[in-house]
Short mmCIF file of C-alpha atoms in Angstrom, two decimals:
data_model
loop_
_atom_site.label_atom_id
_atom_site.label_comp_id
_atom_site.label_asym_id
_atom_site.label_seq_id
_atom_site.Cartn_x
_atom_site.Cartn_y
_atom_site.Cartn_z
CA UNK G 1 87.76 -86.34 -17.03
CA UNK G 2 84.68 -88.70 -16.34
CA UNK G 3 81.00 -88.61 -16.13
CA UNK G 4 80.77 -88.69 -12.22
CA UNK G 5 77.64 -89.42 -9.81
CA UNK G 6 77.81 -85.80 -8.85
CA UNK G 7 77.38 -84.66 -12.59
CA UNK G 8 74.51 -86.98 -12.97
CA UNK G 9 72.79 -85.70 -9.88
CA UNK G 10 73.23 -82.21 -11.13
CA UNK G 11 71.74 -83.15 -14.49
CA UNK G 12 68.68 -84.77 -12.90
CA UNK G 13 68.10 -81.66 -10.75
CA UNK G 14 68.53 -79.45 -14.01
CA UNK G 15 65.89 -81.56 -15.71
CA UNK G 16 63.46 -81.34 -12.62
CA UNK G 17 63.81 -77.56 -12.83
CA UNK G 18 63.40 -77.63 -16.48
CA UNK G 19 60.03 -79.67 -16.10
CA UNK G 20 58.90 -77.08 -13.46
CA UNK G 21 59.14 -74.27 -16.24
CA UNK G 22 57.13 -76.35 -18.89
CA UNK G 23 54.62 -77.39 -16.42
CA UNK G 24 53.73 -73.87 -14.89
CA UNK G 25 50.34 -73.10 -14.99
CA UNK G 26 48.80 -69.46 -14.99
CA UNK G 27 46.42 -68.50 -12.27
CA UNK G 28 43.36 -66.37 -12.96
CA UNK G 29 45.04 -63.06 -12.25
CA UNK G 30 48.02 -63.95 -14.72
CA UNK G 31 45.39 -64.67 -17.36
CA UNK G 32 43.62 -61.32 -16.94
CA UNK G 33 46.85 -59.44 -16.58
CA UNK G 34 48.15 -61.27 -19.83
CA UNK G 35 44.92 -60.14 -21.92
CA UNK G 36 45.25 -56.75 -20.64
CA UNK G 37 48.97 -56.63 -21.76
CA UNK G 38 48.08 -58.10 -25.15
CA UNK G 39 45.45 -55.48 -25.81
CA UNK G 40 48.03 -52.73 -24.89
CA UNK G 41 50.39 -54.34 -27.35
CA UNK G 42 48.00 -54.93 -29.96
CA UNK G 43 47.39 -51.00 -30.12
CA UNK G 44 50.99 -50.18 -30.92
CA UNK G 45 51.62 -50.05 -34.61
CA UNK G 46 53.68 -52.87 -36.08
CA UNK G 47 56.47 -50.48 -37.40
CA UNK G 48 56.94 -48.70 -33.99
CA UNK G 49 57.39 -52.03 -32.43
CA UNK G 50 59.95 -53.32 -34.79
CA UNK G 51 61.77 -50.05 -34.53
CA UNK G 52 61.80 -50.47 -30.66
CA UNK G 53 62.78 -53.81 -30.75
CA UNK G 54 65.60 -53.11 -33.15
CA UNK G 55 66.99 -50.27 -31.09
CA UNK G 56 66.84 -52.29 -27.95
CA UNK G 57 68.92 -55.04 -29.68
CA UNK G 58 71.41 -52.75 -30.83
CA UNK G 59 71.78 -50.91 -27.52
CA UNK G 60 72.01 -54.19 -25.57
CA UNK G 61 74.79 -55.52 -27.89
CA UNK G 62 76.85 -52.29 -27.54
CA UNK G 63 76.38 -52.34 -23.67
CA UNK G 64 77.60 -56.08 -23.57
CA UNK G 65 80.50 -55.16 -25.49
CA UNK G 66 81.31 -52.28 -23.34
CA UNK G 67 80.88 -54.34 -20.08
CA UNK G 68 83.04 -56.98 -21.49
CA UNK G 69 85.80 -54.78 -22.35
CA UNK G 70 85.74 -52.68 -19.12
CA UNK G 71 88.61 -52.83 -16.48
CA UNK G 72 86.00 -54.13 -13.91
CA UNK G 73 85.13 -57.18 -15.95
CA UNK G 74 88.91 -57.87 -16.77
CA UNK G 75 89.66 -57.67 -13.05
CA UNK G 76 86.65 -60.02 -12.38
CA UNK G 77 88.20 -62.55 -14.97
CA UNK G 78 91.46 -62.49 -13.36
CA UNK G 79 89.90 -63.08 -9.86
CA UNK G 80 87.74 -66.03 -11.27
CA UNK G 81 91.06 -67.60 -12.79
CA UNK G 82 92.94 -66.95 -9.51
CA UNK G 83 90.06 -68.73 -7.61
CA UNK G 84 90.19 -71.74 -9.97
CA UNK G 85 93.96 -71.92 -9.33
CA UNK G 86 93.33 -72.91 -5.91
CA UNK G 87 91.74 -76.00 -7.01
CA UNK G 88 93.92 -76.50 -10.07
CA UNK G 89 97.15 -74.81 -10.33
CA UNK G 90 97.30 -75.39 -14.09
CA UNK G 91 94.45 -73.13 -14.78
CA UNK G 92 95.58 -70.50 -17.22
CA UNK G 93 92.41 -69.13 -19.00
CA UNK G 94 88.77 -69.24 -18.75
CA UNK G 95 88.22 -72.27 -20.83
CA UNK G 96 90.41 -74.24 -18.53
CA UNK G 97 87.87 -73.99 -15.80
CA UNK G 98 85.78 -76.70 -17.66
CA UNK G 99 88.30 -79.34 -16.25
CA UNK G 100 87.12 -78.53 -12.85
CA UNK G 101 84.46 -80.68 -11.10
CA UNK G 102 81.00 -78.69 -10.96
CA UNK G 103 80.85 -78.14 -7.22
CA UNK G 104 84.09 -76.04 -7.51
CA UNK G 105 82.73 -74.20 -10.22
CA UNK G 106 79.37 -73.48 -8.39
CA UNK G 107 81.53 -72.35 -5.35
CA UNK G 108 83.35 -69.91 -7.59
CA UNK G 109 80.08 -68.67 -9.08
CA UNK G 110 78.44 -68.12 -5.83
CA UNK G 111 81.43 -65.93 -4.66
CA UNK G 112 81.29 -63.72 -7.74
CA UNK G 113 77.46 -63.46 -7.99
CA UNK G 114 76.86 -62.62 -4.24
CA UNK G 115 78.72 -59.32 -4.64
CA UNK G 116 76.55 -58.16 -7.54
CA UNK G 117 73.18 -59.14 -5.75
CA UNK G 118 74.53 -56.87 -3.09
CA UNK G 119 75.00 -54.04 -5.61
CA UNK G 120 71.49 -54.58 -6.84
CA UNK G 121 69.89 -54.39 -3.33
CA UNK G 122 72.03 -51.02 -2.71
CA UNK G 123 70.87 -49.78 -6.10
CA UNK G 124 67.23 -50.57 -5.13
CA UNK G 125 67.67 -48.65 -1.84
CA UNK G 126 69.12 -45.63 -3.46
CA UNK G 127 66.37 -45.63 -6.10
CA UNK G 128 63.70 -46.02 -3.23
CA UNK G 129 64.67 -42.66 -1.69
CA UNK G 130 62.56 -41.10 -4.39
CA UNK G 131 65.37 -38.99 -5.96
CA UNK G 132 64.71 -38.12 -9.58
CA UNK G 133 67.94 -38.82 -10.84
CA UNK G 134 68.32 -42.04 -8.91
CA UNK G 135 65.00 -43.30 -10.49
CA UNK G 136 66.25 -42.32 -14.03
CA UNK G 137 69.36 -44.06 -13.63
CA UNK G 138 67.76 -47.20 -12.23
CA UNK G 139 66.98 -49.20 -15.42
CA UNK G 140 70.68 -48.51 -17.00
CA UNK G 141 72.15 -49.51 -13.65
CA UNK G 142 70.22 -52.68 -13.24
CA UNK G 143 71.11 -53.75 -16.89
CA UNK G 144 74.61 -53.15 -16.42
CA UNK G 145 74.58 -55.20 -13.01
CA UNK G 146 72.81 -58.00 -14.39
CA UNK G 147 74.46 -58.32 -17.69
CA UNK G 148 77.78 -58.17 -15.68
CA UNK G 149 76.35 -61.07 -13.42
CA UNK G 150 75.55 -63.25 -16.65
CA UNK G 151 79.04 -62.57 -18.02
CA UNK G 152 80.57 -63.70 -14.76
CA UNK G 153 78.54 -66.63 -14.53
CA UNK G 154 79.57 -67.65 -18.05
CA UNK G 155 83.27 -67.46 -17.19
CA UNK G 156 82.89 -69.24 -13.88
CA UNK G 157 81.63 -72.38 -16.03
CA UNK G 158 84.58 -71.92 -18.46
CA UNK G 159 82.56 -70.12 -21.14
CA UNK G 160 84.00 -67.21 -22.91
CA UNK G 161 81.30 -64.57 -23.46
CA UNK G 162 83.19 -62.80 -26.17
CA UNK G 163 82.50 -65.43 -28.89
CA UNK G 164 79.66 -64.65 -31.19
CA UNK G 165 77.59 -67.39 -29.93
CA UNK G 166 78.01 -66.69 -26.50
CA UNK G 167 77.45 -63.01 -26.92
CA UNK G 168 74.12 -63.64 -28.33
CA UNK G 169 73.45 -66.48 -25.72
CA UNK G 170 74.17 -64.14 -22.78
CA UNK G 171 71.86 -61.57 -23.97
CA UNK G 172 69.15 -64.09 -24.53
CA UNK G 173 69.68 -65.48 -20.99
CA UNK G 174 69.29 -61.81 -19.71
CA UNK G 175 66.20 -61.58 -21.80
CA UNK G 176 64.74 -65.02 -20.35
CA UNK G 177 65.69 -64.33 -16.94
CA UNK G 178 63.67 -61.26 -16.78
CA UNK G 179 60.38 -62.71 -18.32
CA UNK G 180 57.34 -63.81 -16.11
CA UNK G 181 57.32 -67.46 -15.14
CA UNK G 182 54.57 -68.16 -17.90
CA UNK G 183 57.08 -67.09 -20.56
CA UNK G 184 60.29 -68.75 -19.15
CA UNK G 185 59.60 -72.27 -20.40
CA UNK G 186 59.56 -71.30 -24.16
CA UNK G 187 62.62 -69.10 -23.75
CA UNK G 188 64.43 -71.93 -21.84
CA UNK G 189 63.52 -74.41 -24.85
CA UNK G 190 65.03 -71.98 -27.38
CA UNK G 191 68.30 -71.47 -25.52
CA UNK G 192 68.69 -75.30 -25.18
CA UNK G 193 68.10 -75.87 -28.81
CA UNK G 194 70.52 -73.40 -29.87
CA UNK G 195 73.07 -74.69 -27.44
CA UNK G 196 72.62 -78.37 -28.65
CA UNK G 197 73.01 -77.25 -32.53
CA UNK G 198 76.35 -75.18 -31.77
CA UNK G 199 79.74 -77.10 -31.87
CA UNK G 200 81.89 -73.90 -32.50
CA UNK G 201 80.80 -70.67 -30.80
CA UNK G 202 83.16 -68.70 -32.88
CA UNK G 203 81.53 -69.89 -36.09
CA UNK G 204 78.13 -68.90 -35.09
CA UNK G 205 75.75 -67.10 -37.41
CA UNK G 206 72.30 -67.66 -36.00
CA UNK G 207 69.75 -65.15 -34.97
CA UNK G 208 70.66 -62.13 -32.97
CA UNK G 209 67.14 -60.80 -32.13
CA UNK G 210 66.77 -60.66 -28.51
CA UNK G 211 63.89 -58.12 -27.52
CA UNK G 212 60.30 -59.20 -28.45
CA UNK G 213 56.65 -58.62 -27.38
CA UNK G 214 57.17 -60.53 -24.13
CA UNK G 215 59.36 -57.60 -22.80
CA UNK G 216 56.44 -55.03 -23.02
CA UNK G 217 55.84 -56.02 -19.37
CA UNK G 218 59.09 -54.70 -18.25
CA UNK G 219 58.34 -50.95 -18.64
CA UNK G 220 54.77 -51.59 -16.89
CA UNK G 221 56.43 -53.24 -13.85
CA UNK G 222 59.06 -50.45 -13.74
CA UNK G 223 56.25 -47.77 -13.95
CA UNK G 224 54.28 -49.68 -11.03
CA UNK G 225 57.62 -49.77 -9.03
CA UNK G 226 58.26 -46.01 -9.62
CA UNK G 227 54.79 -45.26 -8.54
CA UNK G 228 55.09 -47.20 -5.51
CA UNK G 229 58.24 -45.35 -4.63
CA UNK G 230 56.64 -42.03 -5.15
CA UNK G 231 53.66 -42.93 -3.07
CA UNK G 232 55.32 -43.76 0.10
CA UNK G 233 58.54 -41.65 -0.22
CA UNK G 234 57.31 -39.02 2.28
CA UNK G 235 56.41 -41.73 4.87
CA UNK G 236 59.69 -41.45 6.75
CA UNK G 237 61.16 -43.10 9.72
CA UNK G 238 63.94 -41.23 11.50
CA UNK G 239 64.17 -38.91 8.50
CA UNK G 240 64.52 -41.83 6.01
CA UNK G 241 61.82 -43.00 3.52
CA UNK G 242 62.20 -46.64 4.81
CA UNK G 243 58.98 -48.09 3.11
CA UNK G 244 59.87 -46.78 -0.33
CA UNK G 245 63.57 -47.89 0.08
CA UNK G 246 62.27 -51.29 0.87
CA UNK G 247 60.09 -51.38 -2.24
CA UNK G 248 63.23 -50.41 -4.34
CA UNK G 249 65.61 -52.82 -2.60
CA UNK G 250 63.16 -55.79 -2.69
CA UNK G 251 62.32 -55.24 -6.48
CA UNK G 252 65.77 -54.93 -7.45
CA UNK G 253 67.18 -57.68 -5.60
CA UNK G 254 64.37 -60.09 -6.66
CA UNK G 255 64.95 -59.04 -10.20
CA UNK G 256 68.80 -59.95 -10.01
CA UNK G 257 68.05 -63.23 -8.01
CA UNK G 258 65.90 -64.20 -10.99
CA UNK G 259 68.32 -63.47 -13.55
CA UNK G 260 71.33 -65.15 -11.89
CA UNK G 261 69.38 -68.17 -11.00
CA UNK G 262 68.37 -68.69 -14.50
CA UNK G 263 71.91 -67.84 -15.74
CA UNK G 264 73.24 -70.38 -13.27
CA UNK G 265 71.01 -73.17 -14.64
CA UNK G 266 71.77 -72.23 -18.28
CA UNK G 267 75.68 -72.26 -17.78
CA UNK G 268 75.43 -75.47 -15.64
CA UNK G 269 73.44 -77.06 -18.57
CA UNK G 270 76.18 -75.95 -21.10
CA UNK G 271 79.01 -77.42 -18.81
CA UNK G 272 77.19 -80.73 -18.33
CA UNK G 273 76.22 -80.72 -21.98
CA UNK G 274 79.71 -80.21 -23.10
CA UNK G 275 80.96 -83.01 -20.89
CA UNK G 276 78.01 -85.28 -22.15
CA UNK G 277 79.21 -84.76 -25.75
CA UNK G 278 82.76 -85.63 -24.89
CA UNK G 279 82.01 -88.65 -22.81
CA UNK G 280 78.53 -89.91 -23.56
CA UNK G 281 77.97 -88.84 -27.11
CA UNK G 282 75.04 -91.37 -27.52
CA UNK G 283 73.00 -89.71 -24.66
CA UNK G 284 73.01 -86.33 -26.47
CA UNK G 285 70.06 -85.85 -29.02
CA UNK G 286 71.21 -85.04 -32.46
CA UNK G 287 70.33 -81.54 -33.77
#
Protein backbone atom coordinates (compact mmCIF):
# COMPACT_ATOMS: atom_id res chain seq x y z
CA UNK A 1 0.00 0.00 0.00
CA UNK A 2 1.30 3.45 -0.92
CA UNK A 3 0.15 7.07 -1.13
CA UNK A 4 -0.43 7.47 -4.87
CA UNK A 5 -0.80 10.41 -7.24
CA UNK A 6 -4.47 9.43 -7.49
CA UNK A 7 -4.83 9.64 -3.69
CA UNK A 8 -3.26 13.10 -3.64
CA UNK A 9 -5.53 14.27 -6.46
CA UNK A 10 -8.63 13.09 -4.59
CA UNK A 11 -7.33 14.66 -1.36
CA UNK A 12 -6.84 18.00 -3.14
CA UNK A 13 -10.34 17.83 -4.65
CA UNK A 14 -11.74 17.05 -1.23
CA UNK A 15 -10.00 20.08 0.27
CA UNK A 16 -11.38 22.32 -2.50
CA UNK A 17 -14.88 21.04 -1.79
CA UNK A 18 -14.31 21.63 1.93
CA UNK A 19 -13.24 25.22 1.25
CA UNK A 20 -16.41 25.79 -0.79
CA UNK A 21 -18.43 24.84 2.31
CA UNK A 22 -16.51 27.20 4.56
CA UNK A 23 -16.62 30.10 2.09
CA UNK A 24 -20.33 29.85 1.28
CA UNK A 25 -22.02 33.24 1.64
CA UNK A 26 -25.72 33.67 2.35
CA UNK A 27 -27.79 35.72 -0.07
CA UNK A 28 -30.42 38.27 0.99
CA UNK A 29 -33.27 35.76 0.74
CA UNK A 30 -31.45 33.27 2.97
CA UNK A 31 -30.76 35.97 5.56
CA UNK A 32 -34.46 36.87 5.71
CA UNK A 33 -35.43 33.19 5.75
CA UNK A 34 -32.96 32.48 8.56
CA UNK A 35 -34.32 35.39 10.62
CA UNK A 36 -37.89 34.13 10.26
CA UNK A 37 -36.87 30.56 11.16
CA UNK A 38 -34.97 31.80 14.21
CA UNK A 39 -37.99 33.77 15.39
CA UNK A 40 -40.17 30.67 15.07
CA UNK A 41 -37.64 28.54 16.97
CA UNK A 42 -37.34 31.08 19.78
CA UNK A 43 -41.08 30.82 20.41
CA UNK A 44 -40.81 27.10 21.14
CA UNK A 45 -40.21 26.50 24.88
CA UNK A 46 -36.77 25.10 25.68
CA UNK A 47 -38.08 21.98 27.43
CA UNK A 48 -40.23 21.10 24.41
CA UNK A 49 -37.25 21.47 22.06
CA UNK A 50 -35.14 19.21 24.26
CA UNK A 51 -37.92 16.62 24.35
CA UNK A 52 -38.30 16.70 20.56
CA UNK A 53 -34.55 16.39 19.95
CA UNK A 54 -34.23 13.56 22.47
CA UNK A 55 -37.05 11.54 20.88
CA UNK A 56 -35.65 12.16 17.39
CA UNK A 57 -32.20 10.96 18.44
CA UNK A 58 -33.62 7.82 20.05
CA UNK A 59 -35.82 7.05 17.06
CA UNK A 60 -32.96 7.54 14.61
CA UNK A 61 -30.63 5.22 16.54
CA UNK A 62 -33.36 2.55 16.57
CA UNK A 63 -33.99 3.05 12.86
CA UNK A 64 -30.27 2.84 12.09
CA UNK A 65 -29.97 -0.44 14.02
CA UNK A 66 -33.06 -1.87 12.33
CA UNK A 67 -31.77 -1.03 8.84
CA UNK A 68 -28.30 -2.37 9.59
CA UNK A 69 -29.73 -5.69 10.78
CA UNK A 70 -32.24 -6.06 7.94
CA UNK A 71 -31.90 -8.78 5.32
CA UNK A 72 -31.83 -6.10 2.63
CA UNK A 73 -28.70 -4.56 4.12
CA UNK A 74 -27.06 -7.94 4.66
CA UNK A 75 -27.67 -8.77 0.99
CA UNK A 76 -26.23 -5.39 0.00
CA UNK A 77 -23.16 -6.07 2.14
CA UNK A 78 -22.67 -9.39 0.34
CA UNK A 79 -23.01 -7.64 -3.04
CA UNK A 80 -20.38 -5.07 -2.08
CA UNK A 81 -17.91 -7.77 -1.02
CA UNK A 82 -18.65 -9.72 -4.20
CA UNK A 83 -18.06 -6.61 -6.32
CA UNK A 84 -14.76 -5.98 -4.51
CA UNK A 85 -13.65 -9.56 -5.24
CA UNK A 86 -13.64 -8.67 -8.94
CA UNK A 87 -10.72 -6.34 -8.21
CA UNK A 88 -9.09 -8.35 -5.41
CA UNK A 89 -10.05 -11.99 -4.87
CA UNK A 90 -8.62 -11.96 -1.32
CA UNK A 91 -11.37 -9.61 -0.02
CA UNK A 92 -13.39 -11.45 2.63
CA UNK A 93 -15.00 -8.71 4.73
CA UNK A 94 -15.91 -5.02 4.59
CA UNK A 95 -12.68 -3.85 6.23
CA UNK A 96 -10.68 -5.55 3.44
CA UNK A 97 -12.03 -2.99 0.96
CA UNK A 98 -9.60 -0.46 2.44
CA UNK A 99 -6.86 -2.26 0.51
CA UNK A 100 -8.40 -1.31 -2.83
CA UNK A 101 -7.44 1.90 -4.67
CA UNK A 102 -9.92 4.73 -4.34
CA UNK A 103 -11.17 4.68 -7.94
CA UNK A 104 -12.34 1.08 -7.49
CA UNK A 105 -14.17 1.99 -4.28
CA UNK A 106 -15.79 4.94 -6.07
CA UNK A 107 -17.01 2.61 -8.81
CA UNK A 108 -18.53 0.17 -6.30
CA UNK A 109 -20.15 3.03 -4.39
CA UNK A 110 -21.69 4.54 -7.55
CA UNK A 111 -23.25 1.18 -8.45
CA UNK A 112 -24.85 0.84 -5.01
CA UNK A 113 -26.06 4.42 -4.55
CA UNK A 114 -27.58 4.85 -8.02
CA UNK A 115 -30.20 2.24 -7.14
CA UNK A 116 -31.25 4.13 -4.01
CA UNK A 117 -31.45 7.43 -5.87
CA UNK A 118 -33.88 5.73 -8.23
CA UNK A 119 -35.93 4.49 -5.25
CA UNK A 120 -36.05 8.06 -3.97
CA UNK A 121 -37.26 9.33 -7.34
CA UNK A 122 -40.03 6.72 -7.43
CA UNK A 123 -41.00 7.44 -3.82
CA UNK A 124 -41.31 11.14 -4.66
CA UNK A 125 -43.45 10.37 -7.71
CA UNK A 126 -45.82 8.25 -5.62
CA UNK A 127 -46.01 11.00 -2.98
CA UNK A 128 -46.73 13.47 -5.76
CA UNK A 129 -49.99 11.72 -6.61
CA UNK A 130 -51.43 13.45 -3.54
CA UNK A 131 -52.55 10.24 -1.86
CA UNK A 132 -52.85 10.87 1.89
CA UNK A 133 -51.15 7.59 2.85
CA UNK A 134 -48.27 8.29 0.46
CA UNK A 135 -47.80 11.77 1.92
CA UNK A 136 -47.81 10.46 5.49
CA UNK A 137 -45.28 7.74 4.67
CA UNK A 138 -42.97 10.06 2.72
CA UNK A 139 -40.79 11.22 5.64
CA UNK A 140 -40.18 7.73 7.16
CA UNK A 141 -39.55 6.27 3.69
CA UNK A 142 -37.02 8.98 2.84
CA UNK A 143 -35.22 8.51 6.15
CA UNK A 144 -34.93 4.78 5.51
CA UNK A 145 -33.71 5.25 1.92
CA UNK A 146 -31.09 7.82 2.89
CA UNK A 147 -29.83 6.06 6.01
CA UNK A 148 -29.45 2.93 3.89
CA UNK A 149 -27.52 4.95 1.32
CA UNK A 150 -25.14 6.28 3.98
CA UNK A 151 -24.55 2.82 5.45
CA UNK A 152 -23.86 1.42 1.97
CA UNK A 153 -21.46 4.28 1.23
CA UNK A 154 -19.61 3.57 4.49
CA UNK A 155 -19.25 -0.11 3.61
CA UNK A 156 -18.07 0.72 0.08
CA UNK A 157 -15.12 2.57 1.64
CA UNK A 158 -14.29 -0.25 4.05
CA UNK A 159 -16.04 1.19 7.11
CA UNK A 160 -18.20 -0.98 9.37
CA UNK A 161 -21.25 1.15 10.32
CA UNK A 162 -22.01 -1.13 13.28
CA UNK A 163 -19.14 0.16 15.44
CA UNK A 164 -20.15 2.69 18.15
CA UNK A 165 -18.26 5.55 16.48
CA UNK A 166 -19.50 4.83 12.97
CA UNK A 167 -23.09 4.35 14.06
CA UNK A 168 -23.00 7.85 15.53
CA UNK A 169 -20.99 9.20 12.56
CA UNK A 170 -23.44 7.86 9.97
CA UNK A 171 -26.34 9.59 11.73
CA UNK A 172 -24.33 12.82 11.93
CA UNK A 173 -23.59 12.50 8.20
CA UNK A 174 -27.32 12.12 7.56
CA UNK A 175 -28.00 15.20 9.67
CA UNK A 176 -25.28 17.24 7.95
CA UNK A 177 -26.31 16.10 4.48
CA UNK A 178 -29.86 17.33 5.01
CA UNK A 179 -28.84 20.81 6.15
CA UNK A 180 -28.95 23.91 3.99
CA UNK A 181 -25.60 25.03 2.54
CA UNK A 182 -25.14 27.77 5.11
CA UNK A 183 -24.98 25.17 7.91
CA UNK A 184 -22.99 22.46 6.11
CA UNK A 185 -19.57 23.98 6.79
CA UNK A 186 -19.85 23.86 10.58
CA UNK A 187 -21.36 20.35 10.48
CA UNK A 188 -18.52 19.13 8.25
CA UNK A 189 -15.92 20.65 10.58
CA UNK A 190 -17.36 18.77 13.56
CA UNK A 191 -17.33 15.48 11.63
CA UNK A 192 -13.72 15.98 10.54
CA UNK A 193 -12.56 16.84 14.06
CA UNK A 194 -14.22 13.72 15.50
CA UNK A 195 -12.75 11.51 12.77
CA UNK A 196 -9.24 12.87 13.38
CA UNK A 197 -9.48 12.15 17.12
CA UNK A 198 -10.76 8.56 16.95
CA UNK A 199 -8.26 5.73 16.45
CA UNK A 200 -10.44 2.86 17.69
CA UNK A 201 -14.07 3.11 16.50
CA UNK A 202 -15.18 0.29 18.84
CA UNK A 203 -13.92 2.20 21.91
CA UNK A 204 -15.71 5.44 21.07
CA UNK A 205 -17.60 7.12 23.93
CA UNK A 206 -18.15 10.58 22.47
CA UNK A 207 -21.39 12.58 22.14
CA UNK A 208 -24.42 10.89 20.57
CA UNK A 209 -26.60 13.96 20.13
CA UNK A 210 -27.71 14.31 16.51
CA UNK A 211 -30.78 16.55 16.23
CA UNK A 212 -30.50 20.27 16.95
CA UNK A 213 -32.16 23.57 16.06
CA UNK A 214 -30.78 23.58 12.52
CA UNK A 215 -33.15 20.71 11.78
CA UNK A 216 -36.26 22.81 12.39
CA UNK A 217 -36.09 23.81 8.73
CA UNK A 218 -36.87 20.26 7.63
CA UNK A 219 -40.54 20.21 8.75
CA UNK A 220 -41.07 23.62 7.14
CA UNK A 221 -39.65 22.43 3.81
CA UNK A 222 -41.77 19.27 4.04
CA UNK A 223 -44.89 21.38 4.61
CA UNK A 224 -44.03 23.53 1.58
CA UNK A 225 -43.54 20.43 -0.57
CA UNK A 226 -46.82 18.88 0.64
CA UNK A 227 -48.65 22.15 -0.01
CA UNK A 228 -47.28 22.28 -3.56
CA UNK A 229 -48.40 18.71 -4.18
CA UNK A 230 -51.91 19.38 -2.84
CA UNK A 231 -52.09 22.59 -4.86
CA UNK A 232 -51.32 20.94 -8.20
CA UNK A 233 -52.65 17.40 -7.69
CA UNK A 234 -55.86 18.12 -9.62
CA UNK A 235 -54.01 19.50 -12.66
CA UNK A 236 -53.84 16.24 -14.56
CA UNK A 237 -52.44 15.25 -17.93
CA UNK A 238 -53.88 12.05 -19.41
CA UNK A 239 -55.40 11.25 -16.02
CA UNK A 240 -52.17 11.66 -14.04
CA UNK A 241 -51.18 14.63 -11.82
CA UNK A 242 -47.85 15.07 -13.62
CA UNK A 243 -46.98 18.47 -12.15
CA UNK A 244 -47.41 17.41 -8.52
CA UNK A 245 -45.60 14.14 -9.28
CA UNK A 246 -42.69 16.15 -10.71
CA UNK A 247 -42.60 18.27 -7.54
CA UNK A 248 -42.43 15.17 -5.34
CA UNK A 249 -39.92 13.33 -7.53
CA UNK A 250 -37.60 16.33 -7.95
CA UNK A 251 -37.69 17.20 -4.25
CA UNK A 252 -36.95 13.66 -3.07
CA UNK A 253 -34.27 13.01 -5.68
CA UNK A 254 -32.47 16.26 -4.83
CA UNK A 255 -32.68 15.43 -1.13
CA UNK A 256 -31.08 12.02 -1.67
CA UNK A 257 -28.49 13.43 -4.03
CA UNK A 258 -27.40 15.99 -1.41
CA UNK A 259 -27.19 13.35 1.32
CA UNK A 260 -25.32 10.79 -0.79
CA UNK A 261 -22.87 13.38 -2.15
CA UNK A 262 -22.09 14.56 1.38
CA UNK A 263 -21.66 10.94 2.51
CA UNK A 264 -19.33 10.25 -0.42
CA UNK A 265 -17.07 13.16 0.54
CA UNK A 266 -17.06 12.14 4.21
CA UNK A 267 -16.16 8.48 3.66
CA UNK A 268 -13.56 9.37 1.04
CA UNK A 269 -12.05 11.65 3.67
CA UNK A 270 -12.09 8.77 6.18
CA UNK A 271 -10.43 6.43 3.68
CA UNK A 272 -7.72 8.94 2.74
CA UNK A 273 -7.19 10.05 6.35
CA UNK A 274 -6.64 6.46 7.46
CA UNK A 275 -4.17 5.98 4.63
CA UNK A 276 -2.35 9.19 5.54
CA UNK A 277 -2.10 8.11 9.18
CA UNK A 278 -0.53 4.81 8.12
CA UNK A 279 1.81 6.11 5.41
CA UNK A 280 2.32 9.82 6.08
CA UNK A 281 1.81 10.29 9.84
CA UNK A 282 3.63 13.64 9.92
CA UNK A 283 1.07 15.15 7.51
CA UNK A 284 -1.89 14.43 9.81
CA UNK A 285 -2.71 17.08 12.45
CA UNK A 286 -2.44 15.81 16.02
CA UNK A 287 -5.77 15.92 17.94
